[in-house]
PDB file of C-alpha atoms in Angstrom:
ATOM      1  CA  UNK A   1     -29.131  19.569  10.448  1.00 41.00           C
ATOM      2  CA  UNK A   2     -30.566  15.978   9.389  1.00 45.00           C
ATOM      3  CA  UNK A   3     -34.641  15.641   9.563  1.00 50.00           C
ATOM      4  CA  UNK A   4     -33.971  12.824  11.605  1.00 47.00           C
ATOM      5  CA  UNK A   5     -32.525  15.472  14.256  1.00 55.00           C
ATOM      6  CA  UNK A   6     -35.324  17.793  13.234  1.00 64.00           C
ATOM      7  CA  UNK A   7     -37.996  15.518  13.852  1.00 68.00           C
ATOM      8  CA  UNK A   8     -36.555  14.152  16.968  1.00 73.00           C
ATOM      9  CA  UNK A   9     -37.308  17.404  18.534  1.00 82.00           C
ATOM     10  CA  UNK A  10     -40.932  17.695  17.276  1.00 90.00           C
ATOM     11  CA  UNK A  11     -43.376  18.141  19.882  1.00 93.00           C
ATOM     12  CA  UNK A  12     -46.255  19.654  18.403  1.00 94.00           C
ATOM     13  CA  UNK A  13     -47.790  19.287  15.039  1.00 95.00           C
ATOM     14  CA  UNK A  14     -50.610  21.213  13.171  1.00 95.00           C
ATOM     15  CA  UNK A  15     -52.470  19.195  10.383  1.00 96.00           C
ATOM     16  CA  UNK A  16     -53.793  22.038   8.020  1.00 92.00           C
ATOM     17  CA  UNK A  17     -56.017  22.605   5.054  1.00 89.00           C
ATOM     18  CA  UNK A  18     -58.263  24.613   3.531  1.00 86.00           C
ATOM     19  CA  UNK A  19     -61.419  24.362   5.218  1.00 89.00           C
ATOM     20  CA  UNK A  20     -60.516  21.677   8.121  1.00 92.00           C
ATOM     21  CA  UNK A  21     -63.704  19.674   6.839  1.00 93.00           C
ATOM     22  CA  UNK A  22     -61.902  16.371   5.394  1.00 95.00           C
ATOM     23  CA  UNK A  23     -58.428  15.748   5.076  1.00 96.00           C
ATOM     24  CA  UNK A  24     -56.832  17.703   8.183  1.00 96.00           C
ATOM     25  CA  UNK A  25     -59.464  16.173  10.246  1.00 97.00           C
ATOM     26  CA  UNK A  26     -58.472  12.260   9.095  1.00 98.00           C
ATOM     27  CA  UNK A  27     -55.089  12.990   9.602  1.00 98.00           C
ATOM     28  CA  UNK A  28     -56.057  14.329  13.157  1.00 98.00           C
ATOM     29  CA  UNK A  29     -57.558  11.245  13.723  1.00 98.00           C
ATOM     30  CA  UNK A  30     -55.093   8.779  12.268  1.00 98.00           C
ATOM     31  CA  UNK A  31     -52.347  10.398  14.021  1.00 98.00           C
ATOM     32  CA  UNK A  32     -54.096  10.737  17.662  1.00 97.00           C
ATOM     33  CA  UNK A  33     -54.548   6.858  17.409  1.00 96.00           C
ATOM     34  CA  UNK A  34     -51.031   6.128  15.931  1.00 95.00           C
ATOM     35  CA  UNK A  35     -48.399   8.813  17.321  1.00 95.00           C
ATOM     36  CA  UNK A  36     -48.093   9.413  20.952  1.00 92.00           C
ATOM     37  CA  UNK A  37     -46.486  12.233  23.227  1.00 92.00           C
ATOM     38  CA  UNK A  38     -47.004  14.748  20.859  1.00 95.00           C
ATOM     39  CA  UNK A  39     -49.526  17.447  20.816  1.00 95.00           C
ATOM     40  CA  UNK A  40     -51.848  17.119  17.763  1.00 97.00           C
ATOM     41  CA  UNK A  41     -54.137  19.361  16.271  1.00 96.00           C
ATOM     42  CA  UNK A  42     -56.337  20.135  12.994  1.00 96.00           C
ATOM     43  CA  UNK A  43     -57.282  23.302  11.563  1.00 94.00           C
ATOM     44  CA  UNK A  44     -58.131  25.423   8.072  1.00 91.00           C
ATOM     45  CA  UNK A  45     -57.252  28.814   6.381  1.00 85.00           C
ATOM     46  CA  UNK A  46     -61.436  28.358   6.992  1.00 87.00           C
ATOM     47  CA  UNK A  47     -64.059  26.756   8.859  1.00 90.00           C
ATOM     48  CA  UNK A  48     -66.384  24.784   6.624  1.00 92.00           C
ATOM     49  CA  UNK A  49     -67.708  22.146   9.129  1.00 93.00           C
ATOM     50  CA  UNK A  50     -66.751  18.532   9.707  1.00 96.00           C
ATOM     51  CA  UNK A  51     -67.667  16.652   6.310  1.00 96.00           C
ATOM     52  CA  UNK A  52     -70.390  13.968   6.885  1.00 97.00           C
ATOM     53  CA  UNK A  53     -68.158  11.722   4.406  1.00 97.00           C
ATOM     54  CA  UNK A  54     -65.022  12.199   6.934  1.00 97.00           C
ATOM     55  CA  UNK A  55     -66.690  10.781   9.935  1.00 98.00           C
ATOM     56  CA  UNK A  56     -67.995   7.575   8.052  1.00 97.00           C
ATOM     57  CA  UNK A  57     -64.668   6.940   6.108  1.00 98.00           C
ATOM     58  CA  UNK A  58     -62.858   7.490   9.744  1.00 98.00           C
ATOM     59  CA  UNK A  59     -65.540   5.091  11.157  1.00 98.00           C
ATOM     60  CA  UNK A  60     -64.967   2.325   8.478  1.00 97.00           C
ATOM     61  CA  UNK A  61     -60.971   1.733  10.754  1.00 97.00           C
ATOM     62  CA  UNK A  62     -62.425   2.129  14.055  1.00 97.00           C
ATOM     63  CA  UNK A  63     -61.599   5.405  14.586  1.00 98.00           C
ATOM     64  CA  UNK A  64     -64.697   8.275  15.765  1.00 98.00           C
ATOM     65  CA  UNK A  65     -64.448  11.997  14.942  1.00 97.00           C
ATOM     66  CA  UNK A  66     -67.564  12.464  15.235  1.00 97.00           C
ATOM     67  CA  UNK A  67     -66.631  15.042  18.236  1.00 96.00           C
ATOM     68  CA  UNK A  68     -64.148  17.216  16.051  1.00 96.00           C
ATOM     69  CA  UNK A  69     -65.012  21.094  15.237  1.00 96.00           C
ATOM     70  CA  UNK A  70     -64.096  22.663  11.956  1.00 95.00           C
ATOM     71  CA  UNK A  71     -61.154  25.357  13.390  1.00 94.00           C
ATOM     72  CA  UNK A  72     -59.321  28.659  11.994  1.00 93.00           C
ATOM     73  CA  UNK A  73     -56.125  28.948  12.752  1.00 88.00           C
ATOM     74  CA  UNK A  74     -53.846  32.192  12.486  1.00 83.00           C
ATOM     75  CA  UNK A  75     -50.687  33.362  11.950  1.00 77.00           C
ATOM     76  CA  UNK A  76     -50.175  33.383  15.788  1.00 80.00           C
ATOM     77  CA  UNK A  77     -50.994  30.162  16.436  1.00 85.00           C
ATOM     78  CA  UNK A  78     -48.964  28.667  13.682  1.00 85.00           C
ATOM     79  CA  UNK A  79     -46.000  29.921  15.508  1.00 83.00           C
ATOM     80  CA  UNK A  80     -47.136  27.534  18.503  1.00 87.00           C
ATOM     81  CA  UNK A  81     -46.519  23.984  16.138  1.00 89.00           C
ATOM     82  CA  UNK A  82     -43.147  22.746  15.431  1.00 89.00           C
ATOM     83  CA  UNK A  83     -44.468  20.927  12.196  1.00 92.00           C
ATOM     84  CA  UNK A  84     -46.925  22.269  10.247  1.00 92.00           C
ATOM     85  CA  UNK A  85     -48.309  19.802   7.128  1.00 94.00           C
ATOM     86  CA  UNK A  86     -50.404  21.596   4.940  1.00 91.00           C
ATOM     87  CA  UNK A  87     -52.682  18.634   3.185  1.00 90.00           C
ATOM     88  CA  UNK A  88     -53.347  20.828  -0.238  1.00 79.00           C
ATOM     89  CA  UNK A  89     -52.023  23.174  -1.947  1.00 64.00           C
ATOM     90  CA  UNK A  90     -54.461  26.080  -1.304  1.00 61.00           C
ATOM     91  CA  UNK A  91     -53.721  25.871   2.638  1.00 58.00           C
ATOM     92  CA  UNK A  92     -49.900  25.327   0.971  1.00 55.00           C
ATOM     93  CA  UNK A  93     -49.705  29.135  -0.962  1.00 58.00           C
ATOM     94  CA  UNK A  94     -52.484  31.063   1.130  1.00 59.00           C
ATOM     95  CA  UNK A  95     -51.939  29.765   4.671  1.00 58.00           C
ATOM     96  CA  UNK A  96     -50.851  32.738   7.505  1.00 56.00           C
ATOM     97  CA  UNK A  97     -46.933  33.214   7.110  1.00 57.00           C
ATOM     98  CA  UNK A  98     -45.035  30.362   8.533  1.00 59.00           C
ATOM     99  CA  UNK A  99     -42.351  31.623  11.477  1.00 56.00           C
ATOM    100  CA  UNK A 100     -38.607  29.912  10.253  1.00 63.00           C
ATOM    101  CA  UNK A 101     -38.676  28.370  13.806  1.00 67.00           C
ATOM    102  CA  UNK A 102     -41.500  25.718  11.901  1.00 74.00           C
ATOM    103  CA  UNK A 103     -41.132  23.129   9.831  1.00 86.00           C
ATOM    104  CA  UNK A 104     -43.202  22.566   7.205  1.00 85.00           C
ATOM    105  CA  UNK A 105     -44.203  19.489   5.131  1.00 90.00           C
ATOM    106  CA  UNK A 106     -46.730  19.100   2.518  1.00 89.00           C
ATOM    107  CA  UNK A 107     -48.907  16.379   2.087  1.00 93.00           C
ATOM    108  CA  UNK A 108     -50.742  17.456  -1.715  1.00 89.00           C
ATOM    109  CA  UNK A 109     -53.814  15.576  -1.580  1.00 93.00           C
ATOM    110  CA  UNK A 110     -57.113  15.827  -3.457  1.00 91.00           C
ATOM    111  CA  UNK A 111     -59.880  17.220  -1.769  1.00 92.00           C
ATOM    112  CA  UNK A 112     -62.679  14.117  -1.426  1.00 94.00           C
ATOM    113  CA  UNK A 113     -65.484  16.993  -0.706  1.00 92.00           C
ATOM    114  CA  UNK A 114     -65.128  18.061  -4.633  1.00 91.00           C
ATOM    115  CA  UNK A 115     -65.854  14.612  -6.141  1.00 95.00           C
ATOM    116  CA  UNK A 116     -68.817  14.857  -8.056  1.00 95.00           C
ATOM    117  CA  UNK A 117     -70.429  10.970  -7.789  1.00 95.00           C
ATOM    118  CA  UNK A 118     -72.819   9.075  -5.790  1.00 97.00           C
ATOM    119  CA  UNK A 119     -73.041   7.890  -2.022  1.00 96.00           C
ATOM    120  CA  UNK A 120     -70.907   5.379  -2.748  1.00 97.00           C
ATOM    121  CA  UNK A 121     -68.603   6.504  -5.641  1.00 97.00           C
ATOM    122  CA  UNK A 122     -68.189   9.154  -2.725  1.00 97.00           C
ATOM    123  CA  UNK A 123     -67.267   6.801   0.458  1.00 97.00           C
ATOM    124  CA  UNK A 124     -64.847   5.317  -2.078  1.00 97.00           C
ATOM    125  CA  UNK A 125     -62.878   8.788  -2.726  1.00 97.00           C
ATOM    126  CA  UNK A 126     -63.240   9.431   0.761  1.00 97.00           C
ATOM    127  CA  UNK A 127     -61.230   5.965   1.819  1.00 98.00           C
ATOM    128  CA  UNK A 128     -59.104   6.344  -0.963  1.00 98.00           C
ATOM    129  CA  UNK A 129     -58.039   9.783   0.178  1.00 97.00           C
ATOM    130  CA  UNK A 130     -57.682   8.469   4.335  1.00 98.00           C
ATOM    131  CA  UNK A 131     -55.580   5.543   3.141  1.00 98.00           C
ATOM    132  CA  UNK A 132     -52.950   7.921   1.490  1.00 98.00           C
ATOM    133  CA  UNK A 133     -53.134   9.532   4.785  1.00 98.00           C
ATOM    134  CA  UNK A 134     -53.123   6.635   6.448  1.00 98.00           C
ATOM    135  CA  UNK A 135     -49.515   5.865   5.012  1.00 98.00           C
ATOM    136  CA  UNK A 136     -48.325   9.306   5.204  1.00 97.00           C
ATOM    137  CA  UNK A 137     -49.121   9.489   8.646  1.00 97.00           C
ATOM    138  CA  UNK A 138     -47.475   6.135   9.288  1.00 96.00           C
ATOM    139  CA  UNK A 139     -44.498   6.868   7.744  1.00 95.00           C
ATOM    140  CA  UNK A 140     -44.466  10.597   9.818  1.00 95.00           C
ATOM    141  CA  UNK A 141     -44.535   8.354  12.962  1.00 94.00           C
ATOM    142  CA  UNK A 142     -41.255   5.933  11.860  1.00 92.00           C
ATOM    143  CA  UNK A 143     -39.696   9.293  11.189  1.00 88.00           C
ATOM    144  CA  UNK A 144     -40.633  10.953  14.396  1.00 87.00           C
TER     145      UNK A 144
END
């Protein structure tokens, strides 16, 4: 089957890293403002807490997590997504088994919360990091 048939029939998808602190969260965010009629939802292989960093690089285009809760998610609920994208590789090789009914992409992106700098070496990781997702995310949507 194409991906173009694949994705047509997409109606859930399940943004998922490590710790759902940074990067899942973004692309949460990002993709609640930019793709519509489609559930959308963030979670980790942990909960570390929303990263500080995340809500002011998410701030910087307009768009306010400020609200959004660090989540686990299990093998059960994986089942419930029709896309999963794992955003590193750690969610990638130790995330619950994936059920062949979901399709998985992944997104392998550097984690911004590692980056050892200043406030503002920091905020420039973080953006650096949301406009890759930024892309990613609108390219998922032209696909979708």
């Amino acid at each position: 089957m194409k991906e173009l048939d694949i994705l047509n029939n997409i109606n859930s998808i399940l943004f998922l890293c490590t710790g759902n602190s940074c990067r899942s969260q973004i692309a949460e965010g990002i993709a609640r403002k930019y793709i519509k009629n489609k559930t959308l939802y963030s979670a980790g292989i942990e909960a570390h807490g929303l990263n500080p960093y995340a809500i002011d690089t998410m701030k910087d285009i307009d768009i306010d997590i400020s609200n959004y809760k660090s989540k686990i998610i299990t093998s059960e609920d994986i089942k419930s997504y029709d896309l999963v994208i794992t955003l590193c590789g750690d969610a990638k090789d130790n995330c619950p088994l994936l059920d062949d009914k979901v399709i998985h992409e992944h997104w392998d992106l550097e984690d911004p919360a590692s980056f050892v700098g200043n406030r503002e070496e920091k905020n420039r990781k973080f953006a650096e990091i949301r406009d890759v997702i930024y892309k990613n995310i609108k390219d998922l949507k032209e696909r979708l």
